[in-house]
Short mmCIF file of C-alpha atoms and ligand atoms in Angstrom, two decimals:
data_model
loop_
_atom_site.label_atom_id
_atom_site.label_comp_id
_atom_site.label_asym_id
_atom_site.label_seq_id
_atom_site.Cartn_x
_atom_site.Cartn_y
_atom_site.Cartn_z
CA UNK A 225 0.00 0.00 0.00
CA UNK A 226 2.87 2.35 0.90
CA UNK A 227 4.48 1.52 -2.46
CA UNK A 228 1.24 2.37 -4.25
CA UNK A 229 0.97 5.69 -2.41
CA UNK A 230 4.57 6.48 -3.42
CA UNK A 231 3.76 5.65 -7.02
CA UNK A 232 0.78 8.00 -7.04
CA UNK A 233 3.00 10.83 -5.73
CA UNK A 234 5.43 11.59 -8.53
CA UNK A 235 9.13 12.08 -7.60
CA UNK A 236 10.03 15.63 -6.53
CA UNK A 237 12.97 15.74 -8.95
CA UNK A 238 10.58 15.92 -11.95
CA UNK A 239 9.21 19.17 -13.38
CA UNK A 240 5.61 20.15 -12.67
CA UNK A 241 4.32 18.98 -16.12
CA UNK A 242 6.24 15.70 -15.78
CA UNK A 243 4.84 15.11 -12.30
CA UNK A 244 1.36 15.70 -13.66
CA UNK A 245 1.91 13.20 -16.48
CA UNK A 246 3.28 10.75 -13.93
CA UNK A 247 0.19 11.04 -11.72
CA UNK A 248 -2.19 10.76 -14.68
CA UNK A 249 -0.48 7.61 -15.91
CA UNK A 250 -0.44 6.12 -12.43
CA UNK A 251 -4.17 6.78 -12.02
CA UNK A 252 -5.17 5.62 -15.52
CA UNK A 253 -3.27 2.35 -15.21
CA UNK A 254 -4.54 1.79 -11.70
CA UNK A 255 -8.15 2.37 -12.79
CA UNK A 256 -7.58 0.00 -15.72
CA UNK A 257 -6.26 -2.71 -13.39
CA UNK A 258 -9.23 -2.34 -11.01
CA UNK A 259 -11.93 -2.12 -13.69
CA UNK A 260 -10.55 -5.05 -15.71
CA UNK A 261 -10.37 -7.08 -12.50
CA UNK A 262 -14.11 -6.50 -12.10
CA UNK A 263 -15.07 -7.01 -15.75
CA UNK A 264 -12.93 -10.09 -16.50
CA UNK A 265 -14.78 -12.47 -14.11
CA UNK A 266 -18.15 -10.85 -14.93
CA UNK A 267 -17.67 -11.56 -18.65
CA UNK A 268 -16.34 -15.04 -17.95
CA UNK A 269 -19.40 -15.89 -15.84
CA UNK A 270 -21.65 -14.54 -18.59
CA UNK A 271 -20.13 -17.17 -20.89
CA UNK A 272 -17.97 -14.70 -22.81
CA UNK A 273 -14.63 -16.50 -22.32
CA UNK A 274 -12.77 -14.48 -24.94
CA UNK A 275 -13.94 -11.21 -23.38
CA UNK A 276 -12.95 -12.39 -19.91
CA UNK A 277 -9.48 -13.38 -21.09
CA UNK A 278 -8.89 -10.18 -23.05
CA UNK A 279 -9.90 -8.03 -20.04
CA UNK A 280 -7.58 -10.05 -17.80
CA UNK A 281 -4.75 -9.52 -20.33
CA UNK A 282 -5.46 -5.78 -20.39
CA UNK A 283 -5.32 -5.70 -16.58
CA UNK A 284 -1.95 -7.46 -16.63
CA UNK A 285 -0.63 -5.04 -19.27
CA UNK A 286 -1.71 -2.06 -17.14
CA UNK A 287 -0.01 -3.63 -14.11
CA UNK A 288 3.16 -4.00 -16.24
CA UNK A 289 2.98 -0.32 -17.23
CA UNK A 290 2.69 0.60 -13.52
CA UNK A 291 5.86 -1.43 -12.85
CA UNK A 292 7.70 0.43 -15.59
CA UNK A 293 6.57 3.71 -14.02
CA UNK A 294 7.70 2.58 -10.58
CA UNK A 295 11.18 2.10 -12.07
CA UNK A 296 11.19 5.76 -13.04
CA UNK A 297 10.82 5.20 -16.80
CA UNK A 298 8.14 7.79 -17.36
CA UNK A 299 8.55 8.11 -21.12
CA UNK A 300 8.49 4.36 -21.70
CA UNK A 301 5.37 4.12 -19.52
CA UNK A 302 3.69 6.87 -21.59
CA UNK A 303 4.34 5.03 -24.84
CA UNK A 304 3.40 1.61 -23.44
CA UNK A 305 0.17 2.90 -21.91
CA UNK A 306 -0.93 4.57 -25.14
CA UNK A 307 -0.02 1.69 -27.46
CA UNK A 308 -1.49 -1.02 -25.20
CA UNK A 309 -4.68 0.91 -24.50
CA UNK A 310 -5.07 1.71 -28.20
CA UNK A 311 -4.67 -1.96 -29.15
CA UNK A 312 -6.98 -3.23 -26.44
CA UNK A 313 -9.74 -0.68 -27.05
CA UNK A 314 -9.71 -1.19 -30.82
CA UNK A 315 -9.84 -5.00 -30.48
CA UNK A 316 -12.55 -4.66 -27.86
CA UNK A 317 -14.65 -2.35 -30.05
CA UNK A 318 -14.38 -4.70 -33.04
CA UNK A 319 -14.86 -8.05 -31.26
CA UNK A 320 -16.94 -7.45 -28.19
CA UNK A 321 -18.76 -4.22 -28.84
CA UNK A 322 -20.64 -4.34 -32.15
CA UNK A 323 -23.23 -1.61 -32.74
CA UNK A 324 -26.70 -3.10 -32.26
CA UNK A 325 -30.05 -1.53 -33.07
CA UNK A 326 -30.87 1.08 -30.46
CA UNK A 327 -27.43 0.86 -28.86
CA UNK A 328 -24.40 2.15 -30.73
CA UNK A 329 -20.83 1.15 -29.96
CA UNK A 330 -19.39 2.59 -26.74
CA UNK A 331 -15.87 1.18 -26.28
CA UNK A 332 -14.42 3.58 -28.87
CA UNK A 333 -15.11 6.47 -26.43
CA UNK A 334 -11.85 5.46 -24.75
CA UNK A 335 -10.00 6.39 -27.95
CA UNK A 336 -11.33 9.94 -27.68
CA UNK A 337 -10.15 9.95 -24.08
CA UNK A 338 -6.77 8.52 -25.09
CA UNK A 339 -6.36 11.13 -27.83
CA UNK A 340 -6.89 13.93 -25.30
CA UNK A 341 -4.72 12.32 -22.61
CA UNK A 342 -1.89 11.62 -25.06
CA UNK A 343 -1.64 15.32 -26.00
CA UNK A 344 -0.94 15.99 -22.34
CA UNK A 345 1.46 13.19 -21.45
CA UNK A 346 3.63 13.28 -24.58
CA UNK A 347 4.49 16.98 -24.24
CA UNK A 348 8.23 16.48 -23.83
CA UNK A 349 8.53 13.58 -26.28
CA UNK A 350 9.65 13.57 -29.92
CA UNK A 351 7.40 15.43 -32.42
CA UNK A 352 6.23 12.22 -34.17
CA UNK A 353 5.04 10.88 -30.79
CA UNK A 354 3.53 14.23 -29.73
CA UNK A 355 1.45 14.53 -32.88
CA UNK A 356 1.37 10.94 -34.14
CA UNK A 357 -0.19 9.29 -31.08
CA UNK A 358 -3.12 11.73 -30.65
CA UNK A 359 -3.74 11.68 -34.43
CA UNK A 360 -3.83 7.85 -34.46
CA UNK A 361 -6.21 7.69 -31.46
CA UNK A 362 -8.58 10.32 -32.84
CA UNK A 363 -8.46 8.83 -36.36
CA UNK A 364 -9.41 5.38 -35.06
CA UNK A 365 -12.10 6.97 -32.87
CA UNK A 366 -13.66 8.68 -35.88
CA UNK A 367 -13.60 5.45 -37.92
CA UNK A 368 -15.15 3.30 -35.17
CA UNK A 369 -17.78 5.96 -34.37
CA UNK A 370 -18.94 6.12 -37.97
CA UNK A 371 -18.52 2.51 -39.06
CA UNK A 372 -20.69 -0.55 -38.46
CA UNK A 373 -17.77 -2.86 -39.20
CA UNK A 374 -17.52 -5.66 -36.63
CA UNK A 375 -15.71 -8.97 -36.22
CA UNK A 376 -18.51 -10.43 -34.10
CA UNK A 377 -22.13 -10.90 -35.23
CA UNK A 378 -23.83 -9.75 -32.02
CA UNK A 379 -23.25 -8.77 -28.40
CA UNK A 380 -21.47 -11.62 -26.62
CA UNK A 381 -23.19 -10.83 -23.30
CA UNK A 382 -26.78 -10.36 -22.16
CA UNK A 383 -28.59 -7.16 -23.14
CA UNK A 384 -28.58 -5.91 -19.52
CA UNK A 385 -24.82 -6.30 -19.15
CA UNK A 386 -24.35 -4.69 -22.57
CA UNK A 387 -26.36 -1.60 -21.53
CA UNK A 388 -24.49 -1.30 -18.22
CA UNK A 389 -21.20 -1.68 -20.05
CA UNK A 390 -22.12 1.14 -22.43
CA UNK A 391 -22.93 3.46 -19.51
CA UNK A 392 -19.70 2.51 -17.80
CA UNK A 393 -17.67 3.22 -20.97
CA UNK A 394 -19.28 6.62 -21.55
CA UNK A 395 -18.92 7.79 -17.94
CA UNK A 396 -15.33 6.59 -17.55
CA UNK A 397 -14.13 8.10 -20.80
CA UNK A 398 -15.90 11.43 -20.23
CA UNK A 399 -14.63 11.57 -16.62
CA UNK A 400 -11.03 11.20 -17.75
CA UNK A 401 -11.53 13.77 -20.55
CA UNK A 402 -12.89 16.28 -18.00
CA UNK A 403 -9.91 15.62 -15.73
CA UNK A 404 -7.47 16.16 -18.60
CA UNK A 405 -9.18 19.35 -19.70
CA UNK A 406 -8.95 20.63 -16.13
CA UNK A 407 -5.19 19.93 -16.12
CA UNK A 408 -4.72 21.59 -19.52
CA UNK A 409 -6.67 24.63 -18.36
CA UNK A 410 -4.60 24.97 -15.18
CA UNK A 411 -1.41 24.62 -17.19
CA UNK A 412 -2.30 27.26 -19.71
CA UNK A 413 -2.87 29.81 -16.95
CA UNK A 414 0.17 32.12 -17.02
CA UNK A 415 2.66 31.47 -14.24
CA UNK A 416 2.92 34.21 -11.65
CA UNK A 417 5.89 36.19 -10.36
CA UNK A 418 9.44 35.18 -11.05
CA UNK A 419 8.49 32.20 -13.22
CA UNK A 420 6.54 34.48 -15.58
CA UNK A 421 9.46 36.93 -15.70
CA UNK A 422 11.88 34.11 -16.45
CA UNK A 423 9.69 32.84 -19.27
CA UNK A 424 9.65 36.35 -20.74
CA UNK A 425 13.41 36.76 -20.27
CA UNK A 426 14.01 33.51 -22.19
CA UNK A 427 11.68 34.63 -24.99
CA UNK A 428 13.39 38.04 -25.21
CA UNK A 429 16.90 36.52 -24.95
CA UNK A 430 17.67 38.56 -21.86
CA UNK A 431 19.88 35.91 -20.29
CA UNK A 432 23.61 35.90 -20.72
CA UNK A 433 26.45 33.40 -20.46
CA UNK A 434 29.52 34.22 -18.40
CA UNK A 435 32.74 32.21 -18.51
CA UNK A 436 34.97 31.23 -15.61
CA UNK A 437 38.50 30.07 -16.49
CA UNK A 438 39.93 26.74 -15.35
CA UNK A 439 43.68 26.46 -14.87
CA UNK A 440 46.23 23.70 -14.37
CA UNK A 441 49.06 23.42 -11.85
CA UNK A 442 51.35 25.36 -14.21
CA UNK A 443 48.95 28.28 -14.11
CA UNK A 444 47.92 27.65 -17.73
CA UNK A 445 44.34 28.28 -18.75
CA UNK A 446 42.98 24.94 -19.93
CA UNK A 447 39.33 25.76 -20.31
CA UNK A 448 36.33 27.62 -18.98
CA UNK A 449 32.90 26.88 -17.55
CA UNK A 450 29.85 28.59 -19.05
CA UNK A 451 27.54 29.93 -16.34
CA UNK A 452 24.13 31.48 -16.88
CA UNK A 453 23.43 35.03 -15.71
CA UNK A 454 20.07 36.79 -15.45
CA UNK A 455 19.56 40.38 -14.40
CA UNK A 456 15.93 40.89 -13.44
CA UNK A 457 14.67 44.38 -14.41
CA UNK A 458 13.46 45.10 -10.85
CA UNK A 459 15.23 42.60 -8.60
CA UNK A 460 18.67 42.88 -10.16
CA UNK A 461 20.88 39.79 -10.60
CA UNK A 462 19.14 36.50 -9.78
CA UNK A 463 21.38 33.55 -8.90
CA UNK A 464 21.25 30.57 -11.27
CA UNK A 465 21.01 28.45 -8.12
CA UNK A 466 17.53 30.05 -7.81
CA UNK A 467 16.30 30.37 -11.40
CA UNK A 468 17.68 27.10 -12.86
CA UNK A 469 15.59 24.95 -10.44
CA UNK A 470 12.63 27.30 -11.13
CA UNK A 471 13.06 26.76 -14.88
CA UNK A 472 13.10 23.01 -14.23
CA UNK A 473 9.90 23.12 -12.18
CA UNK A 474 8.09 25.17 -14.85
CA UNK A 475 9.27 22.97 -17.73
CA UNK A 476 11.35 25.84 -19.19
CA UNK A 477 14.66 24.03 -18.93
CA UNK A 478 14.66 22.32 -22.35
CA UNK A 479 14.29 25.71 -24.05
CA UNK A 480 16.77 27.48 -21.78
CA UNK A 481 19.28 24.62 -21.92
CA UNK A 482 19.07 24.48 -25.72
CA UNK A 483 19.86 28.21 -25.85
CA UNK A 484 22.88 27.72 -23.53
CA UNK A 485 24.27 24.93 -25.74
CA UNK A 486 23.74 26.97 -28.91
CA UNK A 487 25.43 29.99 -27.34
CA UNK A 488 28.34 27.81 -26.15
CA UNK A 489 28.82 26.44 -29.69
CA UNK A 490 28.74 29.99 -31.12
CA UNK A 491 31.41 30.97 -28.59
CA UNK A 492 33.59 27.94 -29.36
CA UNK A 493 33.35 28.71 -33.08
CA UNK A 494 34.58 32.28 -32.32
CA UNK A 495 37.40 30.99 -30.13
CA UNK A 496 38.56 28.72 -32.96
CA UNK A 497 39.73 31.85 -34.78
CA UNK A 498 41.91 33.00 -31.87
CA UNK A 499 45.32 31.38 -31.34
CA UNK A 500 45.15 31.86 -27.54
CA UNK A 501 41.61 30.53 -27.15
CA UNK A 502 41.26 27.81 -29.72
CA UNK A 503 42.68 25.11 -27.43
CA UNK A 504 40.35 25.79 -24.51
CA UNK A 505 37.69 23.27 -23.52
CA UNK A 506 34.32 24.83 -22.72
CA UNK A 507 32.30 23.09 -20.00
CA UNK A 508 28.53 23.50 -20.19
CA UNK A 509 26.14 22.60 -17.36
CA UNK A 510 23.30 20.37 -18.49
CA UNK A 511 20.42 19.78 -16.12
CA UNK A 512 18.98 16.32 -15.45
CA UNK A 513 15.75 17.23 -17.20
CA UNK A 514 17.54 18.53 -20.26
CA UNK A 515 19.74 15.45 -20.53
CA UNK A 516 16.65 13.26 -20.14
CA UNK A 517 15.14 14.58 -23.40
CA UNK A 518 14.94 11.69 -25.88
CA UNK A 519 16.62 13.67 -28.67
CA UNK A 520 19.23 15.40 -26.51
CA UNK A 521 22.20 13.61 -28.13
CA UNK A 522 21.24 14.03 -31.82
CA UNK A 523 20.30 17.67 -31.26
CA UNK A 524 23.57 18.44 -29.53
CA UNK A 525 25.58 16.65 -32.23
CA UNK A 526 23.66 18.59 -34.91
CA UNK A 527 24.53 21.87 -33.13
CA UNK A 528 28.21 20.92 -32.93
CA UNK A 529 28.20 20.09 -36.64
CA UNK A 530 26.24 23.20 -37.60
CA UNK A 531 28.73 25.50 -35.84
CA UNK A 532 31.75 23.47 -37.03
CA UNK A 533 32.92 23.04 -33.46
CA UNK A 534 35.67 20.50 -32.70
CA UNK A 535 33.74 18.11 -30.41
CA UNK A 536 36.72 17.63 -28.08
CA UNK A 537 36.41 21.33 -27.17
CA UNK A 538 32.99 20.79 -25.61
CA UNK A 539 32.51 19.22 -22.19
CA UNK A 540 29.12 18.41 -20.73
CA UNK A 541 28.81 18.80 -16.96
CA UNK A 542 26.17 16.61 -15.35
CA UNK A 543 25.22 16.51 -11.70
CA UNK A 544 24.38 13.40 -9.76
CA UNK A 545 20.66 14.19 -10.11
CA UNK A 546 20.98 13.29 -13.83
CA UNK A 547 21.78 9.75 -12.72
CA UNK A 548 18.74 9.39 -10.48
CA UNK A 549 16.44 7.87 -13.12
CA UNK A 550 16.97 5.22 -15.74
CA UNK A 551 20.72 4.92 -15.34
CA UNK A 552 21.11 2.58 -18.32
CA UNK A 553 19.68 5.12 -20.72
CA UNK A 554 21.85 7.89 -19.16
CA UNK A 555 24.95 5.74 -19.66
CA UNK A 556 23.99 4.99 -23.26
CA UNK A 557 23.68 8.71 -23.98
CA UNK A 558 26.99 9.44 -22.27
CA UNK A 559 28.70 6.75 -24.35
CA UNK A 560 27.18 8.14 -27.55
CA UNK A 561 28.52 11.63 -26.74
CA UNK A 562 31.98 10.29 -26.00
CA UNK A 563 31.99 8.24 -29.21
CA UNK A 564 31.51 11.53 -31.03
CA UNK A 565 34.45 13.12 -29.24
CA UNK A 566 32.70 15.18 -26.54
CA UNK A 567 33.84 14.83 -22.93
CA UNK A 568 31.82 14.47 -19.76
CA UNK A 569 32.29 15.76 -16.24
CA UNK A 570 30.44 14.96 -13.02
CA UNK A 571 29.78 18.26 -11.25
CA UNK A 572 29.49 18.90 -7.49
CA UNK A 573 30.98 15.47 -6.87
CA UNK A 574 30.42 14.14 -3.38
CA UNK A 575 27.22 16.07 -2.62
CA UNK A 576 24.87 13.45 -4.09
CA UNK A 577 24.60 9.72 -3.76
CA UNK A 578 27.36 8.51 -6.10
CA UNK A 579 28.92 5.30 -4.93
CA UNK A 580 32.24 3.89 -6.06
CA UNK A 581 30.51 1.12 -8.01
CA UNK A 582 28.29 3.66 -9.77
CA UNK A 583 31.26 5.87 -10.59
CA UNK A 584 33.05 2.88 -12.14
CA UNK A 585 30.14 2.31 -14.54
CA UNK A 586 29.97 5.90 -15.74
CA UNK A 587 31.88 6.88 -18.88
CA UNK A 588 33.32 10.07 -17.34
CA UNK A 589 36.39 12.11 -18.25
CA UNK A 590 36.40 14.35 -15.21
CA UNK A 591 35.01 14.74 -11.73
CA UNK A 592 34.66 18.14 -10.11
CA UNK A 593 35.24 18.24 -6.38
CA UNK A 594 32.45 20.29 -4.91
CA UNK A 595 33.43 23.61 -3.37
CA UNK A 596 32.11 22.57 0.05
CA UNK A 597 34.96 20.00 0.27
CA UNK A 598 37.51 22.59 -0.79
CA UNK A 599 36.28 24.88 2.00
CA UNK A 600 36.28 22.01 4.52
CA UNK A 601 39.91 21.22 3.72
CA UNK A 602 40.97 24.40 5.46
CA UNK A 603 39.05 23.36 8.61
CA UNK A 604 41.13 20.36 9.52
CA UNK A 605 42.49 16.92 8.83
CA UNK A 606 39.06 15.31 8.31
CA UNK A 607 38.14 17.68 5.48
CA UNK A 608 41.48 17.05 3.82
CA UNK A 609 41.09 13.27 4.19
CA UNK A 610 37.73 13.36 2.35
CA UNK A 611 39.12 15.52 -0.45
CA UNK A 612 42.17 13.25 -0.72
CA UNK A 613 39.90 10.18 -0.99
CA UNK A 614 37.90 11.84 -3.79
CA UNK A 615 41.05 12.75 -5.71
CA UNK A 616 42.51 9.26 -5.33
CA UNK A 617 39.25 7.65 -6.36
CA UNK A 618 38.95 9.80 -9.50
CA UNK A 619 42.57 9.43 -10.54
CA UNK A 620 42.59 5.68 -9.96
CA UNK A 621 39.53 5.37 -12.23
CA UNK A 622 41.50 7.21 -14.93
CA UNK A 623 39.56 10.47 -14.65
CA UNK A 624 40.77 14.03 -14.47
CA UNK A 625 40.00 15.72 -11.15
CA UNK A 626 39.29 19.43 -10.92
CA UNK A 627 38.41 21.42 -7.81
CA UNK A 628 35.90 24.27 -7.91
CA UNK A 629 35.55 27.12 -5.44
CA UNK A 630 39.32 27.59 -5.10
CA UNK A 631 39.33 30.98 -3.38
CA UNK A 632 42.71 31.25 -1.71
CA UNK A 633 46.28 30.21 -2.21
CA UNK A 634 45.89 28.02 0.89
CA UNK A 635 43.13 26.10 -0.92
CA UNK A 636 45.25 25.68 -4.02
CA UNK A 637 48.30 24.53 -2.09
CA UNK A 638 46.28 22.03 -0.08
CA UNK A 639 44.74 20.67 -3.28
CA UNK A 640 48.13 20.39 -4.97
CA UNK A 641 49.38 18.46 -1.91
CA UNK A 642 46.70 15.83 -2.32
CA UNK A 643 47.33 15.44 -6.06
CA UNK A 644 44.63 17.69 -7.55
CA UNK A 645 46.19 19.67 -10.39
CA UNK A 646 43.25 21.48 -11.99
CA UNK A 647 41.46 24.40 -10.43
CA UNK A 648 38.55 26.78 -10.87
CA UNK A 649 37.75 29.59 -8.50
CA UNK A 650 37.93 33.22 -7.52
CA UNK A 651 41.66 32.89 -6.82
CA UNK A 652 42.13 32.85 -10.59
CA UNK A 653 39.07 34.66 -11.94
CA UNK A 654 35.38 35.16 -11.38
CA UNK A 655 32.91 34.28 -14.14
CA UNK A 656 32.97 37.08 -16.75
CA UNK A 657 31.36 37.95 -20.10
CA UNK A 658 33.00 36.59 -23.27
CA UNK A 659 34.82 39.82 -24.26
CA UNK A 660 36.29 40.10 -20.72
CA UNK A 661 37.51 36.50 -20.90
CA UNK A 662 39.18 37.23 -24.24
CA UNK A 663 40.91 40.29 -22.75
CA UNK A 664 41.85 38.33 -19.61
CA UNK A 665 43.49 35.54 -21.56
CA UNK A 666 45.28 37.97 -23.87
CA UNK A 667 46.53 40.04 -20.92
CA UNK A 668 48.48 37.01 -19.72
CA UNK A 669 51.93 36.23 -21.06
CA UNK A 670 51.90 33.88 -24.06
CA UNK A 671 52.70 30.21 -23.40
CA UNK A 672 56.35 29.29 -23.38
CA UNK A 673 57.31 27.53 -26.61
CA UNK A 674 56.90 23.81 -26.39
CA UNK A 675 54.00 23.93 -23.94
CA UNK A 676 51.54 23.85 -26.81
CA UNK A 677 50.38 26.93 -28.62
CA UNK A 678 46.83 25.89 -27.91
CA UNK A 679 47.15 26.58 -24.23
CA UNK A 680 46.82 30.10 -22.99
CA UNK A 681 49.47 30.09 -20.33
CA UNK A 682 49.84 32.28 -17.28
CA UNK A 683 53.38 32.89 -18.26
CA UNK A 684 56.57 31.16 -17.20
CA UNK A 685 54.88 29.77 -14.13
CA UNK A 686 57.04 27.58 -11.94
CA UNK A 687 56.38 23.82 -11.92
CA UNK A 688 54.51 24.17 -8.66
CA UNK A 689 53.10 27.69 -8.36
CA UNK A 690 54.43 29.50 -5.34
CA UNK A 691 52.58 31.72 -2.93
CA UNK A 692 54.33 34.65 -4.58
CA UNK A 693 52.80 33.77 -7.95
CA UNK A 694 49.28 33.67 -6.57
CA UNK A 695 48.67 37.37 -6.01
CA UNK A 696 49.64 38.04 -9.63
CA UNK A 697 47.16 35.40 -10.78
CA UNK A 698 44.49 36.74 -8.47
CA UNK A 699 45.15 40.30 -9.63
CA UNK A 700 44.56 39.13 -13.20
CA UNK A 701 41.31 37.63 -12.01
CA UNK A 702 40.06 40.84 -10.49
CA UNK A 703 40.95 42.75 -13.64
CA UNK A 704 38.87 40.36 -15.72
CA UNK A 705 35.92 40.02 -13.34
P1 C2E B 178 28.16 24.85 -10.70
O1 C2E B 178 28.03 24.29 -12.06
O2 C2E B 178 28.73 23.97 -9.65
O3 C2E B 178 29.02 26.16 -10.88
C1 C2E B 178 29.98 26.61 -9.98
C2 C2E B 178 29.42 27.72 -9.14
O4 C2E B 178 30.43 28.16 -8.22
C3 C2E B 178 29.09 28.97 -9.94
O5 C2E B 178 27.98 29.56 -9.29
C4 C2E B 178 30.32 29.84 -9.79
O6 C2E B 178 30.07 31.22 -10.00
C5 C2E B 178 30.65 29.55 -8.35
N1 C2E B 178 32.06 29.78 -8.06
C6 C2E B 178 33.12 29.67 -8.87
N2 C2E B 178 34.26 29.91 -8.20
C7 C2E B 178 33.92 30.16 -6.93
C8 C2E B 178 34.66 30.47 -5.74
O7 C2E B 178 35.88 30.54 -5.73
N3 C2E B 178 33.96 30.64 -4.59
C9 C2E B 178 32.59 30.55 -4.57
N4 C2E B 178 31.98 30.75 -3.40
N5 C2E B 178 31.85 30.26 -5.67
C10 C2E B 178 32.52 30.08 -6.82
P2 C2E B 178 26.79 30.17 -10.10
O8 C2E B 178 27.28 30.83 -11.34
O9 C2E B 178 25.97 30.96 -9.14
O10 C2E B 178 25.98 28.87 -10.55
C11 C2E B 178 25.34 28.07 -9.60
C12 C2E B 178 24.84 26.81 -10.22
O11 C2E B 178 23.80 27.07 -11.16
C13 C2E B 178 25.90 26.07 -11.02
O12 C2E B 178 26.74 25.35 -10.16
C14 C2E B 178 25.05 25.19 -11.89
O13 C2E B 178 24.62 24.06 -11.18
C15 C2E B 178 23.85 26.07 -12.14
N6 C2E B 178 24.02 26.67 -13.49
C16 C2E B 178 24.68 27.79 -13.86
N7 C2E B 178 24.60 27.94 -15.19
C17 C2E B 178 23.90 26.89 -15.68
C18 C2E B 178 23.49 26.46 -17.00
O14 C2E B 178 23.80 27.08 -18.03
N8 C2E B 178 22.74 25.31 -17.08
C19 C2E B 178 22.42 24.59 -15.98
N9 C2E B 178 21.69 23.47 -16.15
N10 C2E B 178 22.80 24.95 -14.74
C20 C2E B 178 23.53 26.08 -14.58
MG1 MG B 179 29.16 23.20 -13.22
MG1 MG B 180 29.74 22.61 -9.22
#
């Protein structure tokens, strides 16, 4: 019972529209299980063996769809529910529900219901599913409503049961249609407050990307992370830690995330023309919801191709929340991206639920030590021991390890001591607009010959940067910020 209650309450990590689809699917499949459980024996006792068996099969199929949902595979459950219901209802209408004089067919009403429901639950699926499924349901509905075609000569049950069945079909189908229309109406109401402003800001392209450099232990700039910035007309700057989760809840993240990726590709294409920038790797944050889109990989690859970006210059940063659902499909997508030359980083490492065995399965190039661990390192031996364990774990799995939130030279030295040789943080530079990053990189001495022209170096930095070198680096950061 507790499991069932959990299933009817969609996971918090989903967006509001996804949670609504989840609940609708849970209820529809549950109602199907219960109603088929009632009808199957009733039909069997009436002598309609075929009807009884087909209702029992439909009940089992709905129970299977509920199991798929319980495993977190929302999209698969959507498709299964629609296809199975479509098949069952059509077969039912043709075999068990012929139109008789005075009583037209009734089972096809469920196709009208399914057409309406499928417009709601396929909203974040591929276009052929979004439009194809409702069109198929409504097309079949129209045909069955207007046609007398039947595979059975007459009603297989008594007239009384047939009349009751017709009432049941009409009321059930209309009830679900009313429920769906209510949900659609609530959804179309404009969101209030910040969510409405964010939607407008996305439409008017008022958001901006800033770039924070990443450096290695020689002080060379090896890449940058793209970070979203939004300045609200009244409230001033709003933190992405506030508006990114808001965008996820309102279902705005696919649109916003697509813009970020496009902008990042445009930037990489520009950098390709600059000798000091063309070797940098640009890391882009991708939210769990965005990564979960079925066409995320082909769309990203198309963008990379369209902007003629070298795929090895683009790194996708995922957080542990992206791994919370349907891990196999996440891993498949990660492998596909890597096959095409892109790299992958696990952001905020250590703040989620990643276990060593999970980490081993993930095709990752880099883990980013969360800034809370970097801060804790300064507070004592325990903090340092945790950070050391993370570094060792990452390196022994063949991954690069980078620390974020490196604010002081003490942080950087402590990280270097435990074997972490890549850094991002205010010690080097704050996130800045693209032109400022260009100026910042160019203001630094050119790389020494032999270190690779691609790398924008901090100058003839010593093998292990000294405390004396740090203020110069930090001063550069302030100038660029
Ligand atoms: P994140 O990806 O972990 O980004 C690092 C955050 O640490 C950034 O915060 C950055 O400005 C901040 N930071 C960098 N160096 C330091 C430092 O030395 N000290 C301190 N205290 N903070 C530092 P920001 O820009 O506020 O972004 C917060 C989060 O919002 C990001 O965390 C990321 O999860 C999310 N975010 C930002 N841009 C995007 C985006 O384009 N897409 C998605 N999906 N999420 C984004
Ligand atoms: Mg990040
Ligand atoms: Mg982070």
